[in-house]
Coordinates of C-alpha atoms in Angstrom, one line a residue:
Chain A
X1 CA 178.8 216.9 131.6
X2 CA 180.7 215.7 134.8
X3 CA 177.3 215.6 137.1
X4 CA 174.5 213.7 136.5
X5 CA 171.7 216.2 136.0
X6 CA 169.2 213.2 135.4
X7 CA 166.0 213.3 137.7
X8 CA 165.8 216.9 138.3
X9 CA 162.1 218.3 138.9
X10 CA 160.9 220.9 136.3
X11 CA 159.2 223.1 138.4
X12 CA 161.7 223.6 141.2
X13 CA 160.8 226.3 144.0
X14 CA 164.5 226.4 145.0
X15 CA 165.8 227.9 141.6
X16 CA 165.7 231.6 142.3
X17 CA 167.1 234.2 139.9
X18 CA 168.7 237.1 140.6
X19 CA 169.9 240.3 138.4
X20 CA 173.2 242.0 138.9
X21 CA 173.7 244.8 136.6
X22 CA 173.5 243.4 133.1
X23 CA 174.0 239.5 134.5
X24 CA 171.5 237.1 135.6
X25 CA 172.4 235.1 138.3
X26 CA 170.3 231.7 138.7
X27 CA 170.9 230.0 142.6
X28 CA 169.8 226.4 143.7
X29 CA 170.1 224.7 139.9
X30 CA 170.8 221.3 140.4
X31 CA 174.4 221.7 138.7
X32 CA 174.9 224.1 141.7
X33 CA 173.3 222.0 144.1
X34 CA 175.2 218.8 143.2
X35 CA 178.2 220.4 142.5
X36 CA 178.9 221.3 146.4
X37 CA 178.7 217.5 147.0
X38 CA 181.0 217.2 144.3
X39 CA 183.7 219.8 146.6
X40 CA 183.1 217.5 149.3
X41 CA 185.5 214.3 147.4
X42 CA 187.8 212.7 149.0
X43 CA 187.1 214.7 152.4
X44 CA 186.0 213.6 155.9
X45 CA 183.3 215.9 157.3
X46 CA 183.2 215.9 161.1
X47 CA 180.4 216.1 163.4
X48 CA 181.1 218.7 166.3
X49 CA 178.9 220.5 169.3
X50 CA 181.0 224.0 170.2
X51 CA 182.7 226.2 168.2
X52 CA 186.4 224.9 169.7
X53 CA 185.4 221.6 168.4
X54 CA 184.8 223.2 164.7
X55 CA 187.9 224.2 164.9
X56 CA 189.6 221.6 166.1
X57 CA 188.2 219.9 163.1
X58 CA 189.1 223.3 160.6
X59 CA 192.4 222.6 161.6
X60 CA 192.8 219.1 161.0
X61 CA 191.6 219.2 157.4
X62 CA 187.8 218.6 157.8
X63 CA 186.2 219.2 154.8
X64 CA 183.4 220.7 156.3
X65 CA 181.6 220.0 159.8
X66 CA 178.1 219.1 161.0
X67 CA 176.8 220.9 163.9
X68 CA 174.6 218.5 166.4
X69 CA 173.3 219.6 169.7
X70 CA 174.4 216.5 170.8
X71 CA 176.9 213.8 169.3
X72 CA 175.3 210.6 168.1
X73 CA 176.5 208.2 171.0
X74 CA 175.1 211.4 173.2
X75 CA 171.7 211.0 171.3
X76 CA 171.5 207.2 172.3
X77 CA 172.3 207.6 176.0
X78 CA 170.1 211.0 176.6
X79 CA 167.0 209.1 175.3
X80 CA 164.4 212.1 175.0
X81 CA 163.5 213.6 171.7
X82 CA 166.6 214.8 169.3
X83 CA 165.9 218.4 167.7
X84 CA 168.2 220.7 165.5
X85 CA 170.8 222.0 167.0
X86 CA 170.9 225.9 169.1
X87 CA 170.8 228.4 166.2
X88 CA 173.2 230.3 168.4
X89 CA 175.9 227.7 168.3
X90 CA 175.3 227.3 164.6
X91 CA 175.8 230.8 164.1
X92 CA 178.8 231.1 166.4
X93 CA 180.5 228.3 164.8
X94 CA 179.8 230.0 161.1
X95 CA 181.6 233.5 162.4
X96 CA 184.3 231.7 163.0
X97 CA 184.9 229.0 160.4
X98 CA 185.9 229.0 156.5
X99 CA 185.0 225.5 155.4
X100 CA 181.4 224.6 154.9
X101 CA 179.1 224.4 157.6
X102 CA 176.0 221.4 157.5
X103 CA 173.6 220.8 160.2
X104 CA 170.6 218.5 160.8
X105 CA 166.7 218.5 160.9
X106 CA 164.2 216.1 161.8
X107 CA 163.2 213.6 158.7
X108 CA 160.2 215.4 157.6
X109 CA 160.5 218.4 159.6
X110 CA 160.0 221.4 156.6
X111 CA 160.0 224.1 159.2
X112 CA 163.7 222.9 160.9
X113 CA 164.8 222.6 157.3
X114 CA 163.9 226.3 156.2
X115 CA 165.2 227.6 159.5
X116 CA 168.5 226.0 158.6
X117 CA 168.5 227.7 155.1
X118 CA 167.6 231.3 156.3
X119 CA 170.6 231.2 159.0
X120 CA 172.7 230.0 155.8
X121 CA 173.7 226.1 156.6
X122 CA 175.2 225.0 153.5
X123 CA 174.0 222.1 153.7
X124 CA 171.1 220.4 155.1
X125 CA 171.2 216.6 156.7
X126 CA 167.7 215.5 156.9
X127 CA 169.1 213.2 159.1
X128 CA 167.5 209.7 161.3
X129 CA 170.1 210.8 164.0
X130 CA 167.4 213.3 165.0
X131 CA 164.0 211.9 165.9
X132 CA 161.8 211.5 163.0
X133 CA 159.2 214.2 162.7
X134 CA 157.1 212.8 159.8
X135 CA 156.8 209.2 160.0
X136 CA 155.1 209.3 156.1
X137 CA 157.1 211.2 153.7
X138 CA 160.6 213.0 153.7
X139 CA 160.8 216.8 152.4
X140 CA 160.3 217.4 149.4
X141 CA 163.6 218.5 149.1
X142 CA 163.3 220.9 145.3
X143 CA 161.7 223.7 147.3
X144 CA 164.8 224.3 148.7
X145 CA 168.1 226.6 147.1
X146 CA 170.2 224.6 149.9
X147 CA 171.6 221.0 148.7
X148 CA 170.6 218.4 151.5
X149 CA 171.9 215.3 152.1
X150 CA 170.5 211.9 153.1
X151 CA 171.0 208.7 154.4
X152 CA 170.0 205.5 152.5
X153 CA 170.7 201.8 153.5
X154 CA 170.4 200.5 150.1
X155 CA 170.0 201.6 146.4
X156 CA 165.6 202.2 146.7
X157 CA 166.7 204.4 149.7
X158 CA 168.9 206.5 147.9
X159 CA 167.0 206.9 144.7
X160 CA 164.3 207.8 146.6
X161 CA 165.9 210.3 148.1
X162 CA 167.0 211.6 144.8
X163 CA 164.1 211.7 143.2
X164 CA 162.8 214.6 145.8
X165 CA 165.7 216.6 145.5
X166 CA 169.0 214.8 147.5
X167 CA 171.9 216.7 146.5
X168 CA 174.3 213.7 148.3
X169 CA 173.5 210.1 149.9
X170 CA 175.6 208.5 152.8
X171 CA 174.8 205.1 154.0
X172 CA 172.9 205.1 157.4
X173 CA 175.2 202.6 159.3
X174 CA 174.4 202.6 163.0
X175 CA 175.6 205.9 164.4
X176 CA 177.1 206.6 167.5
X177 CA 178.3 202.9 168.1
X178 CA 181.5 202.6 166.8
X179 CA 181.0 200.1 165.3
X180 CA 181.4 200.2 161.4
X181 CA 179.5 196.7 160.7
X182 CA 176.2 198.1 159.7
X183 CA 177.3 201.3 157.5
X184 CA 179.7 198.6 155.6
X185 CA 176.5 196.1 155.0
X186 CA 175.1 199.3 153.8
X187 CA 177.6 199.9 151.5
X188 CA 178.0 196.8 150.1
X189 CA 174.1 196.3 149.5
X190 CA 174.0 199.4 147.1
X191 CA 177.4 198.1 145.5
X192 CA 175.7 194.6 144.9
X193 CA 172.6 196.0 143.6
X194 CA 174.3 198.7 140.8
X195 CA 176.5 195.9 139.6
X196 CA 173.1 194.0 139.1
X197 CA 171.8 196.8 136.9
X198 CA 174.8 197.2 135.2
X199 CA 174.8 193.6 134.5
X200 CA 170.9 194.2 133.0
X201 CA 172.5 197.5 130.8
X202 CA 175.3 196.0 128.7
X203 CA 172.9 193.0 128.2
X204 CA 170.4 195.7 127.2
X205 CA 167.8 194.4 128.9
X206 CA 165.2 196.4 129.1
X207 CA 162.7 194.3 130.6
X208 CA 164.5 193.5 133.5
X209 CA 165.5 197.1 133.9
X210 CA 162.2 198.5 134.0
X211 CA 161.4 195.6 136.5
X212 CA 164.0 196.7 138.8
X213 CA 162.6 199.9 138.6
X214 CA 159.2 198.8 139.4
X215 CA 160.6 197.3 142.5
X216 CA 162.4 199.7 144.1
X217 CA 159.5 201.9 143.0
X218 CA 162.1 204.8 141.4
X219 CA 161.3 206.0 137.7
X220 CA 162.6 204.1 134.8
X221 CA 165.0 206.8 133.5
X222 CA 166.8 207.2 136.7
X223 CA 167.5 203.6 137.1
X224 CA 168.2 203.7 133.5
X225 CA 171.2 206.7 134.3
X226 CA 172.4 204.5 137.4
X227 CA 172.4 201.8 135.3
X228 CA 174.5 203.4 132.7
X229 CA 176.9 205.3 134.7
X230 CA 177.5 201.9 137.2
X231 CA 177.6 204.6 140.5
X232 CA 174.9 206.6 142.4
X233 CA 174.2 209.7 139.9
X234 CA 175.2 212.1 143.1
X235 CA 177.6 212.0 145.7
X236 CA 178.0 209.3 147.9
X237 CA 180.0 209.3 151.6
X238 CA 179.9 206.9 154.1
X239 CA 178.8 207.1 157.8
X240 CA 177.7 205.4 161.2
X241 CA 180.6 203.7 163.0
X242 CA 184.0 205.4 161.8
X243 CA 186.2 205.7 164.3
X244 CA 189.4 205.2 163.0
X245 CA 191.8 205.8 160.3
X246 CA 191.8 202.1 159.1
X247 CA 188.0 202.7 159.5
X248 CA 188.3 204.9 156.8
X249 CA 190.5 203.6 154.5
X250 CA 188.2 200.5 154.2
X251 CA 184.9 202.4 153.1
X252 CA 186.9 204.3 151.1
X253 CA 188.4 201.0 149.2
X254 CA 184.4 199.9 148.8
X255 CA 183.9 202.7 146.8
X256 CA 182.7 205.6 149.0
X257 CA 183.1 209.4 148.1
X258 CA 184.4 210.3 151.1
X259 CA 183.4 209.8 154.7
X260 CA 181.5 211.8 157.8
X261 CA 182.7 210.9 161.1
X262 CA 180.5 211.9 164.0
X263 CA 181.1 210.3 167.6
X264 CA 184.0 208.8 166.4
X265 CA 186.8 211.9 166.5
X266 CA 185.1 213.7 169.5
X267 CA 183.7 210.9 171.3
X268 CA 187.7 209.7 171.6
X269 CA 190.3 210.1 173.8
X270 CA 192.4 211.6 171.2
X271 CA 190.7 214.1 168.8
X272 CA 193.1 216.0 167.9
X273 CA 195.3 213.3 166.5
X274 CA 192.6 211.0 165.1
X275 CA 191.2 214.2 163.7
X276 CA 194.7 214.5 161.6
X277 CA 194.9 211.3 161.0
X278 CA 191.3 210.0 159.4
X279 CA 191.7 212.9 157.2
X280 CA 194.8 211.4 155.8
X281 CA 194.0 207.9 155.7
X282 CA 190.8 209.0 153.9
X283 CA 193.2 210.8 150.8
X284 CA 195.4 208.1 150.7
X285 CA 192.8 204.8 151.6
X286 CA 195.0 202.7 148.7
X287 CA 198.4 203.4 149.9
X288 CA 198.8 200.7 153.2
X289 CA 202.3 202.3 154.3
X290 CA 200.5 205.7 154.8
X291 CA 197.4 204.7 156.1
X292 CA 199.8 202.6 158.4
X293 CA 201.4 206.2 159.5
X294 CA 197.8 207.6 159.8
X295 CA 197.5 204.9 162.5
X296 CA 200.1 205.1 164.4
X297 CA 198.6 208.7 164.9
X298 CA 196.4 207.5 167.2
X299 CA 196.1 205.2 170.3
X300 CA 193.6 202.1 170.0
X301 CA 193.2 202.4 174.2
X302 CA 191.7 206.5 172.9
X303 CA 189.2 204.8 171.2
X304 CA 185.5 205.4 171.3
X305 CA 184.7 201.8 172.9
X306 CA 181.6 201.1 171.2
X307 CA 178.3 199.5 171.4
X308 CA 177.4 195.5 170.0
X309 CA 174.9 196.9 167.3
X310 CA 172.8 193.3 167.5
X311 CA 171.7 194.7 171.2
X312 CA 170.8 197.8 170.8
X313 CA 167.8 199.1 172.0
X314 CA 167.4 201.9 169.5
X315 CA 168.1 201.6 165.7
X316 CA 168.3 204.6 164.0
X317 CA 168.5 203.1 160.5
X318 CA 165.6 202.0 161.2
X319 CA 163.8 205.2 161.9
X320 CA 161.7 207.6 160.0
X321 CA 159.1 206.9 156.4
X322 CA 159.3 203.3 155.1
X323 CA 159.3 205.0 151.1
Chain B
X1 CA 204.9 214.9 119.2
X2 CA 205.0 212.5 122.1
X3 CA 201.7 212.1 124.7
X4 CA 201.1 214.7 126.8
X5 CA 201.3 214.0 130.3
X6 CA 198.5 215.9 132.5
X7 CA 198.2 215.4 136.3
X8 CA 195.0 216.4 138.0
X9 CA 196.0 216.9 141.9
X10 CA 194.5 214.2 144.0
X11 CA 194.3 214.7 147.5
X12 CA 190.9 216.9 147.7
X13 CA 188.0 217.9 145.8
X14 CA 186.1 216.9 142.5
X15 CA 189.4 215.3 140.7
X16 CA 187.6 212.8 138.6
X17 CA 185.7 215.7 137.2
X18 CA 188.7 217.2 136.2
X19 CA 190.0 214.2 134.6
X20 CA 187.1 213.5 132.5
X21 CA 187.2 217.5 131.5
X22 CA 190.3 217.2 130.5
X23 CA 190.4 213.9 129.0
X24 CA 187.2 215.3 126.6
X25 CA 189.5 218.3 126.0
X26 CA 192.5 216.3 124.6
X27 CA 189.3 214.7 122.3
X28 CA 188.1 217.4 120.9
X29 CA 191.9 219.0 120.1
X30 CA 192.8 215.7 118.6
X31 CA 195.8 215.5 120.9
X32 CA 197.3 212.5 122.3
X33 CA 197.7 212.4 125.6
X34 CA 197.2 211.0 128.9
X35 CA 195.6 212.7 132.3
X36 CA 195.3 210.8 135.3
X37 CA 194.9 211.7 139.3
X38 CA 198.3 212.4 140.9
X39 CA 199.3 212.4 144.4
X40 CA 203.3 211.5 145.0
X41 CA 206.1 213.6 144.0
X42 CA 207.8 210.9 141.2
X43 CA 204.4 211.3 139.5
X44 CA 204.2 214.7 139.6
X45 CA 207.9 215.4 138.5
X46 CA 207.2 213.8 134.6
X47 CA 203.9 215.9 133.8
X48 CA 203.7 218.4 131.3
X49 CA 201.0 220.1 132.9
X50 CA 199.1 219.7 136.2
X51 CA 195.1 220.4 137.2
X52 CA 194.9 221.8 140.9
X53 CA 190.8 221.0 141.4
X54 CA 188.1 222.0 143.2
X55 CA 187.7 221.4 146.8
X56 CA 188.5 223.1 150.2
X57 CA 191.5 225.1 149.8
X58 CA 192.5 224.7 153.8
X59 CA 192.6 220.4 153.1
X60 CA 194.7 220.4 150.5
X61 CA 196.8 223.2 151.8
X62 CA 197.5 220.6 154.7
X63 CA 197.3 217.5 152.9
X64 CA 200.3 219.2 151.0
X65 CA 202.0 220.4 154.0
X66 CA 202.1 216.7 155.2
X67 CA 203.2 215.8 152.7
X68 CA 206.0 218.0 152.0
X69 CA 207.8 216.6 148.8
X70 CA 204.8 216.9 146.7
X71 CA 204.2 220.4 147.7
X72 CA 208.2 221.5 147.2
X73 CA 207.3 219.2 143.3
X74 CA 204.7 221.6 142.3
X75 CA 206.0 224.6 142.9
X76 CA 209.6 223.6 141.5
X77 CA 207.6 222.3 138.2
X78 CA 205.4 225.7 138.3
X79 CA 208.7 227.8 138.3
X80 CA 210.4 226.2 135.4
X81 CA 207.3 226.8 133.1
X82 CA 205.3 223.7 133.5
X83 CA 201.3 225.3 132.6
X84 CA 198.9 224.9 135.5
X85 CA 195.4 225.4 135.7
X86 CA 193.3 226.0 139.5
X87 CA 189.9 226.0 139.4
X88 CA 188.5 227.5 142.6
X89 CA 190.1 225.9 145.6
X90 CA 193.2 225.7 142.8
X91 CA 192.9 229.5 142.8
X92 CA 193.6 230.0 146.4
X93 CA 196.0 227.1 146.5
X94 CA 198.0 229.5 143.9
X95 CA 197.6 232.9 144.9
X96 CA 199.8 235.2 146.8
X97 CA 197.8 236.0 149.6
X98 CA 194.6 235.1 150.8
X99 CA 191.8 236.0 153.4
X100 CA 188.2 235.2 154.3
X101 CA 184.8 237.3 153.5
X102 CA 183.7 236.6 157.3
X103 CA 186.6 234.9 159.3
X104 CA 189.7 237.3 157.8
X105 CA 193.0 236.3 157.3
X106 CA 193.7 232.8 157.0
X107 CA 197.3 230.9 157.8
X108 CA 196.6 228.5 155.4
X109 CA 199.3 227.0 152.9
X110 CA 199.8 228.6 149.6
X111 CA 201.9 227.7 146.6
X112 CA 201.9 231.9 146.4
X113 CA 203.0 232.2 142.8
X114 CA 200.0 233.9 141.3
X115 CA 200.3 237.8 142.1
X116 CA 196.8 238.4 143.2
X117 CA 194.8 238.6 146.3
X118 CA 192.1 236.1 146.9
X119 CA 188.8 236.6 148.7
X120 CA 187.2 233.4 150.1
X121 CA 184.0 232.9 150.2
X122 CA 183.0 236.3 148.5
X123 CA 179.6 235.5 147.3
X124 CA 178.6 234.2 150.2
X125 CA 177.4 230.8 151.4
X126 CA 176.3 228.0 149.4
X127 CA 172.1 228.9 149.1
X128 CA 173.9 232.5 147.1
X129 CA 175.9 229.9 144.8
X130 CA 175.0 230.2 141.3
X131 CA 175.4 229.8 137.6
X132 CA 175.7 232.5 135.2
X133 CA 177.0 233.4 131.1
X134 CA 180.0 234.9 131.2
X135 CA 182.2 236.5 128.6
X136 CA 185.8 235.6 128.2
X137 CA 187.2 236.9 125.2
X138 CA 189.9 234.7 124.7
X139 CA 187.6 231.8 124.4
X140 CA 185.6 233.8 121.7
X141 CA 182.3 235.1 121.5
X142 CA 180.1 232.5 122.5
X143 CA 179.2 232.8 126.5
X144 CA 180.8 230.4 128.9
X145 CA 178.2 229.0 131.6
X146 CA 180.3 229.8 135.1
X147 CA 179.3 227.3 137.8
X148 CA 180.0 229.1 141.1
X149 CA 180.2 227.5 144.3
X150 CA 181.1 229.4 147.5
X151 CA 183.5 231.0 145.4
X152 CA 186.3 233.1 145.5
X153 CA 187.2 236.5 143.6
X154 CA 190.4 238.2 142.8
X155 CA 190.4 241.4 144.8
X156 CA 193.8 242.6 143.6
X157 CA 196.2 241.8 140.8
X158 CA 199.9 242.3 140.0
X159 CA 201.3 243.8 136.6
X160 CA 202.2 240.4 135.0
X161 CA 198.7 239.2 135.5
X162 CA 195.7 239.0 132.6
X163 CA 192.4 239.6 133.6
X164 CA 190.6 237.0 131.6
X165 CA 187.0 237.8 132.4
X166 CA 184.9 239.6 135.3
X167 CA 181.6 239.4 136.6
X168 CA 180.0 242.3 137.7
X169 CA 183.4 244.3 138.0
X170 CA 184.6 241.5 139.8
X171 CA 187.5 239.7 138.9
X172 CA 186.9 236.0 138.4
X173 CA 189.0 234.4 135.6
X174 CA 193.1 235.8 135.5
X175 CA 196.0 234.3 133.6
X176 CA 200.4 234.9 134.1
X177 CA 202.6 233.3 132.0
X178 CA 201.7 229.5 132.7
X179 CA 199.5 230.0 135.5
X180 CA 195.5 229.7 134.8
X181 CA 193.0 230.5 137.7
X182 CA 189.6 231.0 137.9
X183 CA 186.9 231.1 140.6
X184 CA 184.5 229.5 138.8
X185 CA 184.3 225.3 138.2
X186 CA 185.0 224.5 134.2
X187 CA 184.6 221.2 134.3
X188 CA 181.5 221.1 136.1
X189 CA 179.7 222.6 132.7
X190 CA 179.6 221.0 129.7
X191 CA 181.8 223.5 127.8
X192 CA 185.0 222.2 127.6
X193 CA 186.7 225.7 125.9
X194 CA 188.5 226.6 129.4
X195 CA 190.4 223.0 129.7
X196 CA 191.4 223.4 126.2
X197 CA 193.0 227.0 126.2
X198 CA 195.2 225.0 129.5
X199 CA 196.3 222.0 126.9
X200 CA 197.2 224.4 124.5
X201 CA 199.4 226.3 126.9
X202 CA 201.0 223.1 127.6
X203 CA 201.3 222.2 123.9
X204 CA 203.3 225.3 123.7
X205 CA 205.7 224.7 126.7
X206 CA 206.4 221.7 125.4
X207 CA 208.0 223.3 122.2
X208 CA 210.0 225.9 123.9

């Protein structure tokens, strides 16, 4: 088995089964589920507002896009309350698009999320971009036939989110800034605490396993499969802060899956190009010369200038249910 | 006989699931061999057989029109022989034409050696992706669990090309000569019957 079925709820509201003919179809399994992330490798998905943006992005070899009603560094200046995005733009931007098509709700937000599923979103960000709706508990994300993703700053985070249904994790990072310092802190703090549990597996420690467990309050067995398989049992991308195609390359070289990219392509002088060129630099992170051509692709003056994330006035990350 | 050499594409898509399929293929066939994620022309050029994976079909079609060498590779190394298996996206990459359930006609980048016509997306979006048994003779009796993701299907084939299995009259599993293609993900299941009728292709090219 190639994905990491460990975790997954018995009684799960998203299965559905359907009969064609003499075949019985079953939707929403986790192997289904999962496995979408698993399409998602190696790709950069792109965060775009209008339909010429998703195809701006279609073109330059976006593995899928996220529709927002406003970009992230948008989201930070407006102030206000951030909602999902128009249902006509998502719908507009489907008609005309082949790649997959994700969009966000509020954390918490069950009606958003089951709005997104009946247009046919393919996948769903429960996302702290937006403003938390539920500042106690996520969705419980099994009653759902669409995958979701979410973001996690560290390995509790993420398990947690797994263990009510995530179908992929990406690191929180600081969106809309720029800036890739937080989203690589991220990274790095779920990398440090796997190796720990590795460490505690080959030992065989059991004891110190189950006290891991205990305090990142996740259930023994799927620390135990973490453990064992020394990486996040789903899919994991990086996000917040990735602006350009060495940006890329360097989560990529920490381990990431593959990357989103949300004020970063659109936000710049040069989308087109940068588009192109993070894409590239994303497929071929461990190969300097071409991540060197990727960029040359683009011009650091076209960059999205940034924000100091020390100064901020709004954290994101920091959003949403502490558990 | 020597190791067999077996490339899994690397520029898009789940690659390392196709490495592990196909390493626990090679296992189970008692083969030596070697299969490892490829992505430059030279390394391309000295496989006996070559994995194009899941993914999006429209990345690596312009990841490989970047990168132009590697594309011109693959198709010279399909033409002499060299067995190749595409699982979804690796089923578009290899058809002859292509279109989209909802958009239409796509100008994407095709290798174009697989005499069918491919429909993207034909099931629909991801909440109608699904699992189900399928039979596939050639793989005997026992039913092969399909893992279908926004999948394609084979609306049309030419007269070279073997339909391997169908699901609900549709076409979703065809073989010509060296070329294996299916709409489904094999190495997403834990049946590894589909990976081993590719090794065995290559086992034979490699004694012609």
């Amino acid at each position: 088995m190639t994905i990491s079925i460990v975790a997954t709820e018995e009684e799960r509201n998203g299965i559905k089964f359907k009969n064609l003919h003499n075949e019985q179809l079953v939707q929403g399994t986790t192997l289904v589920k999962r496995g979408f992330a698993h399409m998602q490798k190696h790709g950069v998905i792109m965060d775009v507002t209008t339909v010429e943006q998703a195809q701006i992005a279609e073109d330059a070899g976006a593995v899928a896009v996220m529709v927002l009603d406003k970009l992230p560094y948008d989201v930070r200046k407006a102030g206000g309350v951030a909602r999902t995005a128009s249902i006509k733009v998502i719908e507009e931007i489907m008609n005309e698009i082949t790649i997959p098509l994700m969009a966000k709700c509020r954390i918490g937000h069950i009606s958003e999320a089951k709005i997104l599923e009946v247009i046919g979103v393919d996948m769903i960000d429960e996302s702290e971009v937006l403003t938390p709706a539920d500042e106690e508990n996520h969705i419980w994300k099994w009653d759902y036939t669409t995958p979701f993703v979410n973001g996690a700053k560290n390995l509790g985070e993420a398990l947690r989110r797994i263990e009510e249904g995530s179908s992929m994790i990406r690191t929180k990072g600081e969106p809309g800034t720029g800036n890739i310092a937080e989203a690589i802190r991220h990274i790095k703090q779920v990398n440090n605490d796997i190796r720990k549990l590795r460490s505690f597996y080959f030992d065989k420690d059991d004891q110190e396993l189950i006290k891991f467990s205990r305090e990142l309050k996740i259930s023994y067995p799927l620390i135990k499969e973490t453990a064992k398989l020394a990486r996040l049992p789903v899919v994991n991308f990086a996000a917040g802060g990735i602006s350009t195609p060495a940006d890329a390359a360097l989560v990529m070289n920490l381990g990431c899956d593959g990357v989103f990219v949300g004020s970063g392509i659109f936000k710049a002088e040069d989308p087109v190009q940068r588009a192109k060129s993070i894409v590239l630099a994303t497929t071929y992170y461990d190969d300097p010369t071409i991540v060197m051509e990727a960029q040359k692709l683009v011009d650091e003056k076209k960059s999205l200038l940034g924000l100091d994330t020390k100064s901020l006035e709004l954290r994101m990350q920091e959003r949403g249910p502490m558990i | 006989m020597s190791n067999i050499k077996v490339g899994v594409l690397g520029i898009q898509g789940d690659i390392e699931e196709n490495v592990l399929a196909t390493a626990e293929a090679l296992k189970k066939l008692n083969l030596r061999g070697t299969v490892e994620s490829v992505r430059y022309s030279e390394s391309i050029a000295d496989l006996d057989g070559l994995i194009l994976p899941g993914g999006e079909s429209t990345v690596i079609g312009s990841l490989l029109s970047i990168q132009g060498k590697v594309f011109q590779t693959i198709e010279k190394k399909i033409t002499e022989g060299m067995p190749v298996l595409g699982t979804c996206a690796g089923l578009i990459m290899l058809s002859k034409r292509t279109y989209d359930k909802v958009v239409g006609e796509t100008k994407q980048k095709l290798f174009g050696m697989l005499d069918v016509v491919i429909e993207r997306n034909a099931f629909g979006r991801q909440h109608e992706s699904f699992e189900a048994d399928l039979e596939i003779p050639v793989l005997g009796k026992e039913p092969f669990r399909g893992i279908f993701i926004r999948s394609p299907i084979v609306n049309n084939v030419g007269e070279s090309v073997t339909i391997l299995t169908k699901l609900n009259d549709k076409i979703v599993a065809v073989k010509q000569n060296n070329i294996i293609g299916t709409s489904f993900h094999p190495e997403l299941s834990s049946d590894r019957r589909l990976h081993e009728l590719f090794i065995k292709d290559i086992v034979g090219f490699r004694k012609d």
